[in-house]
Each structure stands twice: as structure tokens, then as C-alpha cells.
Coordinates of C-alpha atoms in Angstrom, one line a residue:
M1 CA -0.1 0.0 0.0
S2 CA 1.5 3.3 -0.9
N3 CA 1.9 6.0 1.7
P4 CA -0.4 9.1 1.8
S5 CA 0.7 12.3 0.1
P6 CA 2.3 14.7 2.8
R7 CA -0.2 17.4 3.8
P8 CA 0.2 20.9 2.3
G9 CA 2.5 23.2 4.1
T10 CA 4.6 20.4 5.5
L11 CA 8.4 20.3 5.0
P12 CA 8.2 17.1 2.6
V13 CA 6.4 19.3 0.3
Q14 CA 8.3 22.3 0.4
I15 CA 11.7 20.8 0.7
T16 CA 13.4 18.0 -1.1
S17 CA 16.6 17.6 0.9
Q18 CA 16.3 15.3 3.9
R19 CA 19.4 17.0 5.4
T20 CA 17.7 20.5 5.3
R21 CA 14.4 19.1 6.7
S22 CA 16.3 17.6 9.5
G23 CA 18.1 21.0 10.3
I24 CA 15.0 23.0 10.1
L25 CA 13.4 20.6 12.6
K26 CA 16.3 20.3 14.8
R27 CA 16.3 24.3 15.2
L28 CA 12.4 24.4 15.5
R29 CA 12.5 21.9 18.3
G30 CA 15.1 23.7 20.2
A31 CA 12.9 27.0 20.4
T32 CA 9.6 25.2 21.3
A33 CA 10.3 25.9 25.2
R34 CA 10.6 29.5 24.7
M35 CA 7.6 29.7 22.3
N36 CA 5.4 27.9 24.9
T37 CA 6.5 30.5 27.5
A38 CA 5.7 33.4 25.2
T39 CA 2.3 32.0 24.5
L40 CA 1.3 31.8 28.1
A41 CA 2.4 35.2 28.8
A42 CA 0.6 36.5 25.5
M43 CA -2.6 34.6 26.8
E44 CA -2.4 36.5 30.1
S45 CA -1.8 40.0 28.9
R46 CA -4.3 39.7 25.8
H47 CA -7.2 38.1 27.2
G48 CA -9.0 39.3 30.5
W49 CA -10.8 35.9 30.8
F50 CA -7.7 34.0 31.1
G51 CA -6.8 35.5 34.4
T52 CA -10.3 34.7 36.0
L53 CA -10.0 31.0 35.3
D54 CA -9.0 28.9 38.4
A55 CA -5.6 27.1 38.7
E56 CA -6.6 23.7 37.2
S57 CA -7.9 25.3 34.0
R58 CA -4.9 27.3 33.6
S59 CA -2.9 24.3 34.0
W60 CA -4.8 22.5 31.4
I61 CA -4.2 25.5 28.9
N62 CA -0.7 25.4 29.6
I63 CA -0.8 21.7 28.4
L64 CA -3.0 22.4 25.5
A65 CA -0.6 25.2 24.5
R66 CA 2.6 22.9 24.5
N67 CA 0.6 20.2 22.8
G68 CA -0.1 22.5 20.2
I69 CA 3.5 23.6 19.6
D70 CA 4.6 20.2 20.0
G71 CA 2.0 18.8 17.5
F72 CA 3.2 21.5 14.8
V73 CA 6.6 20.2 15.1
T74 CA 5.2 16.7 14.4
W75 CA 2.8 18.0 11.7
I76 CA 5.4 20.1 9.6
S77 CA 7.8 17.0 9.8
G78 CA 5.2 15.3 7.6
E79 CA 4.6 12.4 10.1
D80 CA 1.1 11.0 10.5
F81 CA -0.4 13.2 13.1
A82 CA -4.2 13.9 14.0
P83 CA -5.0 17.5 14.8
E84 CA -7.6 16.2 17.5
S85 CA -5.0 14.6 19.3
V86 CA -3.6 18.1 20.6
F87 CA -6.8 18.1 22.8
D88 CA -6.6 14.7 24.3
A89 CA -4.8 15.6 27.2
A90 CA -7.6 17.9 28.4
P91 CA -10.4 16.5 30.3
R92 CA -13.9 16.3 28.7
A93 CA -14.9 19.0 31.5
M94 CA -12.8 21.7 29.8
A95 CA -15.4 21.9 27.0
G96 CA -17.8 23.2 29.6
R97 CA -15.3 25.4 31.3
I98 CA -13.8 27.0 28.3
T99 CA -16.0 28.4 25.5
L100 CA -15.5 27.8 21.8
Q101 CA -14.8 31.6 21.5
Q102 CA -12.0 31.3 24.3
T103 CA -10.7 28.0 22.4
V104 CA -10.6 30.0 19.2
D105 CA -8.6 32.9 21.3
L106 CA -6.2 30.2 22.3
V107 CA -5.6 28.9 18.9
R108 CA -5.2 32.4 17.3
T109 CA -2.8 33.7 20.1
T110 CA -0.7 30.7 20.1
T111 CA -0.5 30.7 16.1
D112 CA 0.4 34.5 16.5
V113 CA 3.0 33.8 19.1
V114 CA 4.7 31.1 17.2
E115 CA 4.9 33.2 14.1
E116 CA 6.4 36.0 16.0
Q117 CA 9.0 33.7 17.6
I118 CA 9.9 32.1 14.2
Q119 CA 10.8 35.7 13.3
L120 CA 12.8 36.1 16.5
L121 CA 14.6 32.6 17.2
L122 CA 15.4 31.0 13.9
P123 CA 17.6 31.9 11.0
R124 CA 16.2 33.7 8.0
S125 CA 16.5 30.7 5.8
D126 CA 14.1 28.8 8.0
R127 CA 11.4 31.3 8.3
Q128 CA 9.2 31.3 5.0
V129 CA 8.7 27.3 5.1
L130 CA 7.7 27.4 8.9
Q131 CA 5.5 30.6 8.3
L132 CA 3.6 28.7 5.7
G133 CA 3.5 25.7 7.7
I134 CA 1.9 27.5 10.9
L135 CA -0.6 28.9 8.5
H136 CA -1.9 25.5 7.2
Y137 CA -1.4 23.9 10.6
S138 CA -3.4 26.6 12.6
R139 CA -6.6 25.9 10.2
E140 CA -6.0 22.0 11.0
I141 CA -6.3 22.9 14.6
A142 CA -9.1 25.3 14.4
F143 CA -11.1 22.8 12.5
A144 CA -10.4 19.9 14.9
A145 CA -11.5 22.4 17.9
A146 CA -14.8 23.1 16.2
A147 CA -15.4 19.3 15.5
I148 CA -14.9 18.6 19.2
Y149 CA -17.4 21.4 20.5
A150 CA -19.5 20.3 17.9
R151 CA -19.7 16.8 19.0
A152 CA -20.0 18.0 22.7
A153 CA -22.9 20.3 21.7
E154 CA -24.8 17.4 20.0
S155 CA -24.3 15.2 22.9
R156 CA -25.5 17.8 25.5
G157 CA -28.4 18.6 23.2
A158 CA -29.2 14.9 23.1
W159 CA -28.9 14.9 26.9
D160 CA -31.2 17.8 27.2
T161 CA -33.8 16.3 25.2
R162 CA -33.7 13.3 27.2
I163 CA -34.1 15.7 30.5
E164 CA -36.8 17.8 28.9
A165 CA -38.9 14.7 28.1
T166 CA -38.8 13.5 31.6
I167 CA -39.9 16.8 33.1
V168 CA -42.9 16.9 30.7
D169 CA -43.6 13.3 31.6
A170 CA -43.3 14.2 35.4
V171 CA -45.7 17.0 34.8
V172 CA -48.4 15.0 32.9
R173 CA -48.1 12.1 35.5
A174 CA -48.5 14.5 38.4
E175 CA -45.2 13.5 39.8
A176 CA -43.3 16.9 39.5
D177 CA -41.6 17.9 42.9
E178 CA -38.7 20.0 43.5
S179 CA -36.0 17.8 41.9
V180 CA -37.9 18.2 38.7
V181 CA -38.1 22.0 39.2
S182 CA -34.2 21.5 39.7
R183 CA -33.8 19.7 36.6
A184 CA -35.7 22.1 34.6
S185 CA -33.7 24.9 35.9
T186 CA -30.5 23.3 34.4
L187 CA -32.2 23.7 31.1
G188 CA -32.8 27.7 31.6
W189 CA -36.2 27.4 33.0
R190 CA -36.9 30.5 34.9
S191 CA -38.6 29.4 38.4
G192 CA -41.3 31.8 39.9
S193 CA -43.5 32.3 36.8
K194 CA -46.8 31.0 36.1
V195 CA -47.1 28.2 33.8
V196 CA -49.4 26.8 31.5
V197 CA -49.7 23.3 29.6
V198 CA -50.7 23.3 26.0
I199 CA -51.5 19.9 24.0
G200 CA -51.6 19.9 20.5
G201 CA -50.9 17.4 17.5
A202 CA -47.4 16.5 16.9
P203 CA -46.3 17.4 13.2
A204 CA -44.5 14.7 11.2
D205 CA -41.5 17.1 11.0
L206 CA -41.5 18.1 14.5
R207 CA -38.9 20.9 15.3
V208 CA -39.1 21.7 18.9
E209 CA -36.2 24.3 18.5
Q210 CA -38.0 26.1 15.8
L211 CA -41.0 26.5 18.3
R212 CA -38.7 27.2 21.0
R213 CA -37.2 30.2 19.2
A214 CA -40.7 31.3 18.2
A215 CA -41.8 31.1 21.6
R216 CA -38.8 33.2 23.0
K217 CA -39.7 36.0 20.8
L218 CA -43.0 36.1 22.5
G219 CA -41.3 36.2 26.1
L220 CA -42.0 32.6 26.6
D221 CA -40.2 29.9 28.2
L222 CA -40.8 26.4 26.7
L223 CA -40.4 22.7 27.6
A224 CA -41.8 20.5 25.2
A225 CA -42.0 16.7 24.3
P226 CA -43.9 14.4 21.8
H227 CA -46.2 11.9 23.7
G228 CA -47.3 9.7 20.7
E229 CA -49.4 11.8 18.5
R230 CA -49.4 14.6 20.7
L231 CA -47.0 17.5 21.4
V232 CA -47.2 18.5 25.0
C233 CA -45.7 21.9 25.7
I234 CA -45.1 23.7 29.1
F235 CA -45.0 27.5 28.8
G236 CA -43.7 29.9 31.2
G237 CA -42.4 33.4 31.6
G238 CA -43.6 36.9 32.3
T239 CA -46.3 36.9 29.6
I240 CA -48.1 34.1 31.1
E241 CA -50.8 36.0 33.4
D242 CA -54.3 34.7 32.9
A243 CA -56.0 31.9 30.6
A244 CA -57.5 34.3 28.0
T245 CA -54.3 36.2 27.7
S246 CA -52.3 33.0 27.5
C247 CA -54.4 31.6 25.0
D248 CA -54.1 34.5 22.6
T249 CA -50.4 34.3 22.8
I250 CA -50.2 30.6 22.1
R251 CA -52.5 31.2 19.2
E252 CA -49.5 32.8 17.6
L253 CA -47.7 29.4 17.7
E254 CA -50.4 27.2 16.3
D255 CA -48.6 26.9 13.0
H256 CA -46.0 24.7 14.9
F257 CA -48.6 22.2 15.8
A258 CA -50.1 19.5 13.4
D259 CA -53.6 20.3 11.8
G260 CA -56.3 20.2 14.6
H261 CA -57.3 21.8 18.0
V262 CA -54.4 23.1 20.1
V263 CA -55.7 23.3 23.7
V264 CA -54.6 25.4 26.6
G265 CA -54.9 24.5 30.2
P266 CA -55.4 26.8 32.9
V267 CA -52.6 29.0 34.3
A268 CA -50.7 27.4 37.3
D269 CA -48.6 29.3 39.7
S270 CA -45.4 27.2 39.2
L271 CA -43.9 24.0 37.3
A272 CA -44.6 22.1 40.4
D273 CA -48.4 22.7 40.2
A274 CA -48.7 22.3 36.4
H275 CA -50.2 18.9 36.8
E276 CA -53.7 20.3 36.9
S277 CA -53.2 22.5 34.0
A278 CA -51.6 19.3 32.1
R279 CA -54.8 17.0 33.1
S280 CA -57.3 19.6 32.1
A281 CA -55.5 20.2 28.5
A282 CA -55.2 16.4 27.9
S283 CA -58.8 15.9 28.8
G284 CA -59.8 19.1 26.3
Y285 CA -57.5 17.8 23.6
R286 CA -59.2 14.5 23.7
A287 CA -62.7 16.1 23.7
A288 CA -62.3 18.8 21.1
R289 CA -63.2 16.9 18.2
A290 CA -66.5 16.9 19.4
W291 CA -66.6 20.8 18.9
A292 CA -65.4 20.9 15.3
E293 CA -66.7 24.4 14.6
G294 CA -64.8 25.9 17.6
P295 CA -61.7 28.0 17.3
R296 CA -58.4 26.1 16.4
T297 CA -56.7 27.2 19.6
L298 CA -59.1 27.4 22.7
L299 CA -58.8 27.0 26.3
S300 CA -59.8 23.6 27.8
V301 CA -62.7 25.2 30.0
D302 CA -64.3 26.3 26.7
L303 CA -64.8 22.5 26.3
L304 CA -66.5 21.8 29.6
P305 CA -69.6 20.2 27.8
E306 CA -67.6 18.2 25.5
R307 CA -65.2 17.0 28.2
A308 CA -68.1 16.0 30.7
L309 CA -70.0 13.9 28.0
A310 CA -66.5 12.2 27.4
G311 CA -66.6 11.3 30.9
D312 CA -64.4 13.8 32.5
G313 CA -65.5 13.8 36.3
H314 CA -63.6 17.2 36.9
A315 CA -65.4 18.7 34.1
R316 CA -68.7 17.3 35.2
R317 CA -68.0 18.9 38.8
A318 CA -67.2 21.9 37.4
L319 CA -70.3 22.2 35.6
G320 CA -72.8 20.9 38.1
S321 CA -71.1 22.5 41.3
E322 CA -69.3 25.5 40.3
I323 CA -71.5 27.0 37.4
Y324 CA -74.7 25.4 38.4
G325 CA -73.9 26.2 42.1
S326 CA -73.3 30.0 41.3
L327 CA -76.9 30.2 40.2
S328 CA -78.6 27.8 42.7
G329 CA -78.3 30.4 45.2
H330 CA -80.1 33.0 43.1
K331 CA -83.8 31.4 42.7
E332 CA -85.1 34.1 40.1
L333 CA -81.8 33.9 38.3
L334 CA -81.9 30.0 38.0
E335 CA -85.9 30.3 36.9
T336 CA -85.1 33.1 34.3
C337 CA -82.4 31.1 32.8
V338 CA -84.2 27.9 32.5
A339 CA -87.2 29.6 31.3
F340 CA -85.3 31.6 28.8
L341 CA -83.5 28.3 27.6
D342 CA -86.9 26.3 27.4
T343 CA -88.5 29.1 25.4
G344 CA -86.0 29.2 22.7
C345 CA -83.9 32.0 24.1
S346 CA -86.8 34.3 23.5
M347 CA -87.0 37.5 25.4
E348 CA -91.0 38.1 25.2
A349 CA -91.8 34.6 25.4
T350 CA -89.7 34.2 28.8
A351 CA -91.3 37.2 30.2
R352 CA -94.9 35.8 29.7
V353 CA -93.9 32.6 31.1
L354 CA -92.6 34.4 34.2
F355 CA -95.3 36.9 34.2
V356 CA -92.5 39.7 34.3
H357 CA -91.5 42.7 32.0
P358 CA -89.0 41.9 29.2
N359 CA -87.0 44.4 30.8
T360 CA -86.9 42.4 33.9
V361 CA -85.7 39.4 31.9
R362 CA -83.0 41.6 30.3
Y363 CA -81.9 42.7 33.7
R364 CA -81.8 39.0 35.1
L365 CA -79.9 37.7 32.0
R366 CA -77.1 40.3 32.6
R367 CA -77.3 39.2 36.1
I368 CA -76.7 35.6 35.1
Q369 CA -73.9 36.8 33.2
E370 CA -72.5 38.4 36.0
V371 CA -72.9 35.7 38.6
S372 CA -72.2 32.5 36.3
G373 CA -69.5 34.0 33.8
Y374 CA -71.9 32.7 31.1
T375 CA -74.5 34.6 29.0
P376 CA -77.8 32.7 27.9
T377 CA -78.1 34.9 24.9
D378 CA -74.9 33.3 23.2
A379 CA -75.7 30.0 21.6
R380 CA -72.4 28.4 22.8
E381 CA -72.8 29.6 26.3
A382 CA -76.5 28.7 26.4
Y383 CA -75.3 25.1 25.6
V384 CA -72.8 25.3 28.6
L385 CA -75.4 26.6 31.0
R386 CA -78.1 23.9 30.2
M387 CA -75.4 21.4 30.6
A388 CA -74.4 22.8 33.8
I389 CA -78.5 23.0 34.7
T390 CA -78.6 19.4 33.8
L391 CA -75.6 18.0 35.7
G392 CA -76.2 20.0 38.9
R393 CA -79.7 18.8 39.4
L394 CA -78.3 15.4 38.5
L395 CA -75.9 15.9 41.6
G396 CA -78.3 17.0 43.7
R397 CA -77.3 20.6 43.9
E398 CA -80.3 22.3 44.5

């Protein structure tokens, strides 16, 4: 098998004489110690971040600089050399302590210093070939550093995705505790803000990072994970205040979900309390197809009748206890509401049935809206009130 061609910039490519090459390498090796000392001095004087590092990190950078300079000698000789081996001596944790930008500074400074020292320490006849060599070598090292950080980012991204999925799963299962909140903080989740759980269809080409960037533009934090055909999202941040406002904000993100309804759960005070929002959103998502005419993005509370018919006990209690209960303490209002619904929502017919003036009916209808939050004059809300009255009576809430 033939040997691979020498890399551009190395001595075998530039100089045919073995004796000349040996002389250059001997003189270059003799200057490496001073090059290393000059590099560390330059790092100290040119980069403020270098002085803020702990002693261990500074020691590893010293080793990296030395490996880089020694690697240059090996590389330019034409020997088989892997540029990434320069970083082998540093622990994996260094990628977390030294940023990619700082690594670029390290490579650039080392290269500049080696070029300067070549001019100062080596004879004029050696300088041109070594200058060309350091130019090619620095490019190899820069690509090697970029590859190392890219792999670290991919590994961290995969690990973050797994953590994110476990957090979302814990919220859905109502198992979120302080440890879950702590794990979320490692992903940049800001604790202390209100949260809301949103469930919609997971698109075939799911791209959570695109959704995250879009959410960030709206001032929202996001934790998201697919659950089968569903995409479960937990939104937090300062713009999460009340259910209606949150729904309006989430509506701007609905294109990131698959076709179909996007259901927004009630607002929770914190991530640890988000399981109620998740349960309500999941129930609403299952029942949303029964209200195909409704808006695409809607609140889970807007689906109380459909959820109740689908067997959600919480929805039944909300209708029968809360909504009906708010009316059952006002006999005239409940009587007016039933009569209004029974007469086909006719103001005059209701007045005749109750033997009151139509203006009295109008007044009572406004009071029904104030007391229950629903107005009988709206067809959808009239349906909710009818369901609430039916369930309230079945539950014996008179």
C-alpha cells in the first residue's frame, strides 16, 4: 500500500532535501520551550478571561498550548498526525469551562506567538517554510477544535432532550416535585413564573427548536416533548398571566402544531403545580373533536360540555357544582335562565312565562352573566348553562 501524500504546508512538500529538513526540525524543536513560555505570557496579557480561570483550568491550557506547539513540530515534519490529538490531554469537562470563542482565542494567540517567535528565534532561511507551515497547521487545529465542540454540543443537546422529556412526563403524571424543578433549571427554565400546559398534535416533521425560538420571541420559556401523536408543551414566563391572555399568545404559535385543535390548560402558579393544567389540557384535547366548529386554539375550560360527555369527572363537577352552584343560590336567576332556554331564547316568551316585564328578563340575563360567567343569549354559552343545570340537578345541587 502506498503512503499517503504529505499534507500541504509540511516540510516534505516544500523541501526535497532530507538533510535540510532535519536541520530545520532540529532548530524548531530547540525553540519550542521559549515559544510555549511566550504563548502563556501572551494569553495573560491579551485576554482578560484567562486571569479569571481557576488554577486547574490554567494548567490544562498550559498543557494544550504545549501540545499544540509540539504537534506543530510533528505535523510539519510530515509524520502521521491527527490534529484532534492536541486536545486529548484535556479532560472532557474543559469543553464546559472553556467556551468555543475562548478556544478560538487560544488557537489564534498560539499561532500569532509561534509566528513571532519564528521571526525572532530561527534563521532567515527557515522562516518562510515555517510561516507557511504554521498557517496550514492553525487551520487544521481550528477545524479540530470546532469538531470537538460540535460533538459536545450534539451530546449535550441529546442529553437535554432526554431531561426535557422526563420533566414533561413528570408534569403529565402529576409527579413534579422540587427535583423536577431543579432539573428544569439546568435547561434555563426560570422558576417563579406562572405556567400553562398546551397540548396539540405533533407534526410529522417536529422541530422543537423552531417552536422554542418562536416562543422566546413572545417572551415565553418552553419545555416540550412528543407523547405519541400529541405534542405536550409547558410555557412559562412573564407573559403568562391569565388564561385568556395566554390563549391569545399561544394562538400565534399554532402553526408549529399538526392540524387540529390546540388546547390550552388553566394557568398554574408554578411548574410543580402544572399537573392540573396538564390534566385539563389533555382532557380538552381528547374531547375537542366534538366541537369541530370551535376555534383551533382554545381553552380547556371552553370544552367543559364535551369533556363532561367524554367522562371527565372534573369537568362534570365544574359544570354541576361551580356554574350551576353559582346560580342555585339565586332562585330568580335560575328560574329565568331555565325559562329563557326552554322558550328558545326568546325574551318576550320568557317574560310571558314568568309574568314579568321583558326589561326584567334583560336585567336578570345580565345578572346571570355576572354571577356565572356565561350569558344565555350566546348559543355556545347557553349550551354550557343547559349542561350545567342538567348536571347540577343530577348531582343534587339544589
